[in-house]
Structures are given as structure tokens and as C-alpha cells.
PDB file of C-alpha atoms in Angstrom:
ATOM      1  CA  MET A  23       9.732  11.543  -1.150  1.00 40.00           C
ATOM      2  CA  THR A  24      11.235   8.622  -3.027  1.00 42.00           C
ATOM      3  CA  ALA A  25      11.028   4.913  -2.306  1.00 45.00           C
ATOM      4  CA  GLU A  26      14.540   5.100  -0.874  1.00 46.00           C
ATOM      5  CA  ALA A  27      13.475   7.647   1.731  1.00 49.00           C
ATOM      6  CA  SER A  28      12.303   6.318   5.056  1.00 44.00           C
ATOM      7  CA  PRO A  29       8.531   6.174   5.319  1.00 45.00           C
ATOM      8  CA  ARG A  30       7.060   7.854   8.344  1.00 78.00           C
ATOM      9  CA  ILE A  31       5.148   4.752   9.440  1.00 87.00           C
ATOM     10  CA  GLU A  32       7.407   1.955  10.591  1.00 88.00           C
ATOM     11  CA  THR A  33       6.805  -1.190   8.578  1.00 92.00           C
ATOM     12  CA  GLU A  34       8.550  -4.364   7.636  1.00 95.00           C
ATOM     13  CA  TRP A  35       9.076  -4.884   3.930  1.00 97.00           C
ATOM     14  CA  LEU A  36       7.981  -8.206   2.442  1.00 98.00           C
ATOM     15  CA  THR A  37       9.478  -9.847  -0.633  1.00 98.00           C
ATOM     16  CA  LEU A  38       7.220 -11.848  -2.938  1.00 98.00           C
ATOM     17  CA  PRO A  39       8.355 -15.142  -1.314  1.00 98.00           C
ATOM     18  CA  ASP A  40       7.554 -13.590   2.093  1.00 98.00           C
ATOM     19  CA  ILE A  41       4.045 -12.764   0.851  1.00 98.00           C
ATOM     20  CA  VAL A  42       3.587 -16.309  -0.488  1.00 98.00           C
ATOM     21  CA  GLU A  43       4.508 -17.625   2.961  1.00 98.00           C
ATOM     22  CA  LEU A  44       2.328 -15.084   4.804  1.00 98.00           C
ATOM     23  CA  THR A  45      -0.789 -15.589   2.705  1.00 98.00           C
ATOM     24  CA  GLY A  46      -0.413 -19.251   1.784  1.00 98.00           C
ATOM     25  CA  GLU A  47      -1.168 -18.255  -1.813  1.00 97.00           C
ATOM     26  CA  SER A  48       0.791 -19.239  -4.906  1.00 98.00           C
ATOM     27  CA  LEU A  49       3.353 -16.859  -6.408  1.00 98.00           C
ATOM     28  CA  GLY A  50       0.994 -16.440  -9.372  1.00 98.00           C
ATOM     29  CA  ARG A  51      -1.823 -15.329  -7.071  1.00 98.00           C
ATOM     30  CA  VAL A  52       0.493 -12.905  -5.259  1.00 98.00           C
ATOM     31  CA  LYS A  53       1.480 -11.410  -8.615  1.00 97.00           C
ATOM     32  CA  ARG A  54      -2.240 -11.025  -9.420  1.00 98.00           C
ATOM     33  CA  TYR A  55      -2.599  -9.035  -6.169  1.00 98.00           C
ATOM     34  CA  LEU A  56      -0.130  -6.608  -7.734  1.00 98.00           C
ATOM     35  CA  ASP A  57      -1.684  -6.691 -11.221  1.00 97.00           C
ATOM     36  CA  GLU A  58      -5.175  -6.085  -9.785  1.00 97.00           C
ATOM     37  CA  SER A  59      -3.979  -3.235  -7.496  1.00 97.00           C
ATOM     38  CA  ASN A  60      -4.783  -5.110  -4.285  1.00 98.00           C
ATOM     39  CA  ILE A  61      -1.271  -4.134  -3.183  1.00 98.00           C
ATOM     40  CA  VAL A  62       1.621  -2.094  -4.580  1.00 98.00           C
ATOM     41  CA  GLY A  63       5.324  -2.517  -4.110  1.00 98.00           C
ATOM     42  CA  THR A  64       8.624  -0.868  -4.822  1.00 97.00           C
ATOM     43  CA  ARG A  65      12.282  -1.695  -5.327  1.00 96.00           C
ATOM     44  CA  ARG A  66      14.519  -1.206  -2.309  1.00 92.00           C
ATOM     45  CA  ASN A  67      18.156  -2.214  -2.619  1.00 92.00           C
ATOM     46  CA  ASP A  68      17.309  -3.913  -5.951  1.00 94.00           C
ATOM     47  CA  VAL A  69      14.695  -6.173  -4.322  1.00 96.00           C
ATOM     48  CA  PHE A  70      10.963  -5.820  -4.988  1.00 97.00           C
ATOM     49  CA  VAL A  71       9.128  -5.409  -1.671  1.00 98.00           C
ATOM     50  CA  VAL A  72       5.687  -4.545  -0.317  1.00 98.00           C
ATOM     51  CA  PRO A  73       4.968  -2.858   3.039  1.00 97.00           C
ATOM     52  CA  ALA A  74       3.830  -5.450   5.597  1.00 97.00           C
ATOM     53  CA  VAL A  75       1.197  -2.993   6.881  1.00 97.00           C
ATOM     54  CA  PHE A  76      -0.713  -3.619   3.629  1.00 98.00           C
ATOM     55  CA  PHE A  77      -1.687  -7.040   5.039  1.00 98.00           C
ATOM     56  CA  VAL A  78      -4.170  -7.856   7.785  1.00 96.00           C
ATOM     57  CA  ASP A  79      -4.860 -11.418   8.944  1.00 96.00           C
ATOM     58  CA  SER A  80      -2.549 -12.823   6.246  1.00 96.00           C
ATOM     59  CA  ALA A  81      -4.417 -11.123   3.380  1.00 97.00           C
ATOM     60  CA  PRO A  82      -4.242  -7.770   1.611  1.00 98.00           C
ATOM     61  CA  LEU A  83      -6.190  -5.086   3.472  1.00 98.00           C
ATOM     62  CA  SER A  84      -9.541  -5.149   1.655  1.00 96.00           C
ATOM     63  CA  SER A  85      -9.981  -1.366   1.530  1.00 96.00           C
ATOM     64  CA  LEU A  86      -6.549  -0.859  -0.013  1.00 97.00           C
ATOM     65  CA  ARG A  87      -7.467  -1.786  -3.600  1.00 97.00           C
ATOM     66  CA  GLY A  88      -9.980   1.008  -4.197  1.00 97.00           C
ATOM     67  CA  THR A  89      -7.671   3.526  -2.579  1.00 97.00           C
ATOM     68  CA  ILE A  90      -4.745   2.446  -4.777  1.00 98.00           C
ATOM     69  CA  ILE A  91      -6.954   2.764  -7.861  1.00 97.00           C
ATOM     70  CA  VAL A  92      -8.060   6.295  -6.857  1.00 97.00           C
ATOM     71  CA  LEU A  93      -4.413   7.318  -6.365  1.00 97.00           C
ATOM     72  CA  HIS A  94      -3.324   5.758  -9.675  1.00 97.00           C
ATOM     73  CA  ASP A  95      -6.194   7.616 -11.379  1.00 96.00           C
ATOM     74  CA  ALA A  96      -4.835  10.819  -9.773  1.00 95.00           C
ATOM     75  CA  GLY A  97      -1.506  10.149 -11.522  1.00 96.00           C
ATOM     76  CA  PHE A  98       0.436   8.661  -8.609  1.00 97.00           C
ATOM     77  CA  SER A  99       3.185   6.130  -9.319  1.00 97.00           C
ATOM     78  CA  ASP A 100       3.411   3.030  -7.104  1.00 97.00           C
ATOM     79  CA  ASP A 101       6.220   4.678  -5.114  1.00 96.00           C
ATOM     80  CA  GLU A 102       4.088   7.790  -4.593  1.00 97.00           C
ATOM     81  CA  VAL A 103       1.116   5.648  -3.537  1.00 97.00           C
ATOM     82  CA  ILE A 104       3.282   3.943  -0.902  1.00 97.00           C
ATOM     83  CA  ASP A 105       4.715   7.253   0.308  1.00 95.00           C
ATOM     84  CA  TRP A 106       1.245   8.814   0.628  1.00 96.00           C
ATOM     85  CA  LEU A 107      -0.248   5.824   2.429  1.00 97.00           C
ATOM     86  CA  LEU A 108       2.611   5.635   4.946  1.00 96.00           C
ATOM     87  CA  SER A 109       3.042   9.369   5.619  1.00 95.00           C
ATOM     88  CA  PRO A 110       0.935  11.340   8.093  1.00 94.00           C
ATOM     89  CA  GLU A 111      -1.904  13.152   6.338  1.00 93.00           C
ATOM     90  CA  GLU A 112      -2.758  16.385   8.135  1.00 91.00           C
ATOM     91  CA  SER A 113      -6.421  16.380   7.090  1.00 91.00           C
ATOM     92  CA  ILE A 114      -7.091  13.029   8.813  1.00 92.00           C
ATOM     93  CA  GLY A 115      -4.566  13.359  11.613  1.00 92.00           C
ATOM     94  CA  ARG A 116      -2.697  10.142  10.854  1.00 95.00           C
ATOM     95  CA  ALA A 117      -1.239   8.122   8.023  1.00 96.00           C
ATOM     96  CA  PRO A 118      -3.857   6.977   5.505  1.00 97.00           C
ATOM     97  CA  ILE A 119      -2.877   3.312   6.000  1.00 97.00           C
ATOM     98  CA  GLU A 120      -3.702   3.673   9.704  1.00 96.00           C
ATOM     99  CA  ALA A 121      -7.098   5.167   8.847  1.00 97.00           C
ATOM    100  CA  LEU A 122      -7.791   2.352   6.355  1.00 98.00           C
ATOM    101  CA  THR A 123      -6.824  -0.276   8.910  1.00 96.00           C
ATOM    102  CA  ALA A 124      -9.228   1.386  11.377  1.00 96.00           C
ATOM    103  CA  GLY A 125     -12.065   1.143   8.828  1.00 96.00           C
ATOM    104  CA  HIS A 126     -12.148   4.737   7.580  1.00 96.00           C
ATOM    105  CA  LYS A 127     -11.898   4.062   3.850  1.00 96.00           C
ATOM    106  CA  SER A 128     -14.487   6.667   2.797  1.00 96.00           C
ATOM    107  CA  GLU A 129     -12.560   9.450   4.507  1.00 96.00           C
ATOM    108  CA  VAL A 130      -9.243   8.295   3.006  1.00 97.00           C
ATOM    109  CA  ARG A 131     -10.662   7.985  -0.502  1.00 96.00           C
ATOM    110  CA  ARG A 132     -12.382  11.375  -0.260  1.00 95.00           C
ATOM    111  CA  ILE A 133      -9.011  12.964   0.459  1.00 95.00           C
ATOM    112  CA  ALA A 134      -7.258  10.863  -2.196  1.00 95.00           C
ATOM    113  CA  ARG A 135      -9.750  12.093  -4.823  1.00 94.00           C
ATOM    114  CA  THR A 136      -8.777  15.705  -4.066  1.00 93.00           C
ATOM    115  CA  LEU A 137      -5.160  14.982  -4.986  1.00 89.00           C
ATOM    116  CA  ALA A 138      -5.806  14.671  -8.714  1.00 72.00           C
TER     117      ALA A 138
END
């Protein structure tokens, strides 16, 4: 699946200015979220965006960073990371982002490690 394909989990897509407004952080800090793998984004219609479901209480979901790093280590591109997180994963019975939001990071990362 490519970034242009519709993800299976419905989400809004936030631009960097949207994230600045949501989090109350500076643009520089938001860019560090990306550099430090706290979040990942993609280009859609020539605009860089991040799935809104990656944020909880106006901050990046805390369990997302380690999961992104595991997926990058497995060779996933940012687009593939987004696709995997938003698509239902048969072995956990829901999309990984839903499991992370529910506090099941160990289960999600265990499965992510098998993808290498």
C-alpha cells in the first residue's frame, strides 16, 4: 500500500502548522518530533502530513517512538510505517495504532520485530 492509498483506520491528517497549534510547541520542536522518530509523516497531495491518531492529549503517543524505531530497523520506510500502523493486523485483531493507544505496546512491538 502506498501513502496515496486510503488507510484502513480513519484519521485526519495534520500539517506541521496544525501540529504546532495542537501541541502548543514551536515548529522547531515539532520537526524534532520527526527527527527523533516520535512521529512519522508522509506527503499527500504535495503537502507533508502526519496522521492525527498519532497524538493523544495534544502530544505524540508516547509508545509510538519505540515502535517506529523497531519498524525502521526492520527496513520500513515512513510510508510503510504509517500503512502498517493504520491497517488491521490479523495477529492482534486490530490496527497496531489502536493497540498502542489502548496500552498494548509490548504486543505491537513483538509483532513488529517479526517483520524484519
